[in-house]
mmCIF file of C-alpha atoms in Angstrom:
data_model
loop_
_atom_site.group_PDB
_atom_site.id
_atom_site.type_symbol
_atom_site.label_atom_id
_atom_site.label_comp_id
_atom_site.label_asym_id
_atom_site.label_seq_id
_atom_site.Cartn_x
_atom_site.Cartn_y
_atom_site.Cartn_z
ATOM 1 C CA MET A 1 -28.337 22.948 1.551
ATOM 2 C CA THR A 2 -27.191 20.030 0.338
ATOM 3 C CA ILE A 3 -27.417 16.749 2.044
ATOM 4 C CA PHE A 4 -23.933 16.835 2.384
ATOM 5 C CA GLU A 5 -23.685 20.236 3.953
ATOM 6 C CA ARG A 6 -26.498 18.513 6.703
ATOM 7 C CA MET A 7 -24.390 15.576 7.649
ATOM 8 C CA PRO A 8 -21.955 15.907 10.738
ATOM 9 C CA ILE A 9 -18.911 14.976 9.171
ATOM 10 C CA LYS A 10 -15.970 16.170 11.780
ATOM 11 C CA GLU A 11 -13.572 15.175 9.232
ATOM 12 C CA ILE A 12 -13.275 13.769 5.879
ATOM 13 C CA LYS A 13 -10.867 10.915 5.304
ATOM 14 C CA GLY A 14 -10.329 10.584 1.870
ATOM 15 C CA TYR A 15 -9.087 12.369 -1.315
ATOM 16 C CA ASP A 16 -10.111 15.071 -3.955
ATOM 17 C CA ILE A 17 -10.978 13.365 -6.826
ATOM 18 C CA LEU A 18 -12.799 16.499 -8.496
ATOM 19 C CA PRO A 19 -9.426 18.118 -9.892
ATOM 20 C CA LEU A 20 -9.254 14.670 -12.133
ATOM 21 C CA ILE A 21 -13.063 13.942 -13.068
ATOM 22 C CA LYS A 22 -13.120 17.799 -14.521
ATOM 23 C CA ASP A 23 -9.521 16.763 -16.302
ATOM 24 C CA PRO A 24 -9.503 13.344 -17.115
ATOM 25 C CA ALA A 25 -5.544 14.270 -18.850
ATOM 26 C CA LYS A 26 -3.919 16.076 -16.198
ATOM 27 C CA PRO A 27 -1.508 13.845 -14.736
ATOM 28 C CA GLU A 28 -1.796 15.172 -10.839
ATOM 29 C CA THR A 29 -1.001 12.590 -8.571
ATOM 30 C CA ILE A 30 -3.761 12.512 -6.063
ATOM 31 C CA ARG A 31 -2.268 10.050 -3.239
ATOM 32 C CA GLU A 32 1.467 9.726 -2.683
ATOM 33 C CA ALA A 33 1.376 6.229 -2.449
ATOM 34 C CA THR A 34 -1.140 2.882 -2.305
ATOM 35 C CA VAL A 35 -1.495 0.608 0.596
ATOM 36 C CA HIS A 36 -2.539 -2.848 -0.342
ATOM 37 C CA HIS A 37 -3.858 -5.090 2.464
ATOM 38 C CA SER A 38 -3.722 -9.205 1.423
ATOM 39 C CA ILE A 39 -6.451 -11.184 3.234
ATOM 40 C CA ARG A 40 -3.926 -12.779 5.176
ATOM 41 C CA GLY A 41 -3.027 -9.415 6.749
ATOM 42 C CA GLU A 42 0.277 -8.937 4.708
ATOM 43 C CA PHE A 43 1.090 -5.059 3.408
ATOM 44 C CA ALA A 44 2.090 -3.937 0.530
ATOM 45 C CA ILE A 45 2.757 -0.220 -0.978
ATOM 46 C CA ARG A 46 3.441 1.465 -4.123
ATOM 47 C CA ARG A 47 4.656 4.630 -5.130
ATOM 48 C CA GLY A 48 5.306 5.581 -8.558
ATOM 49 C CA LYS A 49 7.076 3.188 -10.540
ATOM 50 C CA TRP A 50 7.918 1.325 -7.212
ATOM 51 C CA LYS A 51 5.602 -1.720 -5.242
ATOM 52 C CA LEU A 52 6.696 -3.182 -2.443
ATOM 53 C CA LEU A 53 5.314 -6.356 -0.620
ATOM 54 C CA CYS A 54 6.220 -6.740 3.330
ATOM 55 C CA SER A 55 6.060 -10.751 2.512
ATOM 56 C CA PRO A 56 6.966 -13.440 0.666
ATOM 57 C CA ARG A 57 3.805 -14.099 -0.780
ATOM 58 C CA SER A 58 2.213 -13.342 -3.850
ATOM 59 C CA GLY A 59 -0.295 -11.145 -2.013
ATOM 60 C CA GLY A 60 -3.576 -12.414 -4.083
ATOM 61 C CA TRP A 61 -6.526 -13.005 -2.871
ATOM 62 C CA SER A 62 -6.950 -16.269 -1.496
ATOM 63 C CA TYR A 63 -7.988 -18.294 1.960
ATOM 64 C CA PRO A 64 -5.289 -18.518 4.234
ATOM 65 C CA LYS A 65 -3.917 -22.164 4.019
ATOM 66 C CA PRO A 66 -1.337 -22.013 7.505
ATOM 67 C CA ASN A 67 0.569 -25.210 6.255
ATOM 68 C CA ALA A 68 0.429 -24.894 2.531
ATOM 69 C CA ASP A 69 3.796 -24.532 0.949
ATOM 70 C CA LYS A 70 5.744 -23.929 4.254
ATOM 71 C CA GLU A 71 9.098 -25.063 2.767
ATOM 72 C CA ALA A 72 8.632 -22.995 -0.486
ATOM 73 C CA ILE A 73 7.649 -19.773 1.248
ATOM 74 C CA ALA A 74 10.681 -20.432 4.277
ATOM 75 C CA SER A 75 13.122 -20.084 1.233
ATOM 76 C CA LEU A 76 11.850 -16.886 -0.299
ATOM 77 C CA PRO A 77 12.947 -13.479 1.002
ATOM 78 C CA PRO A 78 10.720 -11.585 3.217
ATOM 79 C CA ILE A 79 10.778 -8.448 0.985
ATOM 80 C CA GLN A 80 9.906 -7.898 -2.384
ATOM 81 C CA LEU A 81 10.348 -4.631 -4.298
ATOM 82 C CA TYR A 82 9.458 -4.768 -8.132
ATOM 83 C CA ASP A 83 9.645 -1.504 -10.506
ATOM 84 C CA MET A 84 6.353 -1.535 -12.223
ATOM 85 C CA ASP A 85 7.602 0.394 -15.341
ATOM 86 C CA GLN A 86 10.524 -2.360 -16.008
ATOM 87 C CA ASP A 87 8.696 -5.623 -14.992
ATOM 88 C CA PRO A 88 4.818 -5.348 -14.768
ATOM 89 C CA GLY A 89 4.486 -9.202 -14.258
ATOM 90 C CA GLU A 90 6.435 -8.896 -11.127
ATOM 91 C CA LYS A 91 9.133 -11.290 -12.352
ATOM 92 C CA HIS A 92 12.175 -9.685 -11.009
ATOM 93 C CA ASN A 93 12.296 -9.032 -7.190
ATOM 94 C CA VAL A 94 15.142 -6.071 -7.058
ATOM 95 C CA TYR A 95 15.062 -5.389 -3.471
ATOM 96 C CA LYS A 96 18.758 -6.063 -2.589
ATOM 97 C CA GLU A 97 19.763 -3.572 -5.868
ATOM 98 C CA HIS A 98 17.516 -1.080 -3.907
ATOM 99 C CA PRO A 99 17.755 -1.130 0.019
ATOM 100 C CA ASP A 100 17.040 2.551 0.203
ATOM 101 C CA ILE A 101 14.062 2.639 -1.751
ATOM 102 C CA VAL A 102 13.052 -0.079 0.668
ATOM 103 C CA GLU A 103 13.362 1.646 3.397
ATOM 104 C CA GLU A 104 11.615 4.674 2.680
ATOM 105 C CA LEU A 105 8.903 2.398 1.446
ATOM 106 C CA ARG A 106 8.474 0.276 4.696
ATOM 107 C CA ALA A 107 8.965 3.589 6.390
ATOM 108 C CA LEU A 108 5.949 5.553 4.639
ATOM 109 C CA LEU A 109 4.314 2.264 5.442
ATOM 110 C CA GLN A 110 5.022 2.343 8.867
ATOM 111 C CA GLN A 111 4.046 5.595 9.364
ATOM 112 C CA TYR A 112 0.334 5.152 7.322
ATOM 113 C CA ILE A 113 -0.118 2.205 10.053
ATOM 114 C CA LYS A 114 1.288 3.655 12.889
ATOM 115 C CA ASN A 115 -1.425 7.160 12.348
ATOM 116 C CA GLY A 116 -4.496 4.397 11.021
ATOM 117 C CA ARG A 117 -4.955 6.566 7.775
ATOM 118 C CA SER A 118 -3.027 7.273 4.896
ATOM 119 C CA THR A 119 -4.322 10.612 4.204
ATOM 120 C CA PRO A 120 -3.871 14.091 6.548
ATOM 121 C CA GLY A 121 -5.561 14.773 9.428
ATOM 122 C CA THR A 122 -5.535 13.145 12.974
ATOM 123 C CA PRO A 123 -4.163 10.402 13.766
ATOM 124 C CA GLN A 124 -7.008 7.058 14.611
ATOM 125 C CA LYS A 125 -6.791 4.099 16.038
ATOM 126 C CA ASN A 126 -5.366 1.233 14.277
ATOM 127 C CA GLY A 127 -5.161 -2.462 15.745
ATOM 128 C CA ALA A 128 -2.766 -3.653 13.045
ATOM 129 C CA VAL A 129 0.602 -4.973 13.923
ATOM 130 C CA HIS A 130 3.936 -4.110 11.429
ATOM 131 C CA THR A 131 7.290 -4.601 11.905
#
């Protein structure tokens, strides 16, 4: 019996990556989407070639500065959508051109937040609020 078989784990909260380890060339997607969460509490979600940021900011890692660039940020759109295949540098926000993609990704992100997880299984408590 292995140590993992002795551990009282009720439910695995992750994805099985063994198929990718066994065959790294296999073009199998493990996750439906990947969620990013900034130090400021801002969310982004990526699925396929699309990346949706639910913030006018970059979502980069830096300590919050409550009043920094307040005027500049106020002039930016609250949502950002990028086609990462065509625009990996995230220079051209295409959220106005693809409202259907924005809504799909936003709904998926809200589902993940509501369930407290992005993996299959029992919903978990999640104190995060996102509208």
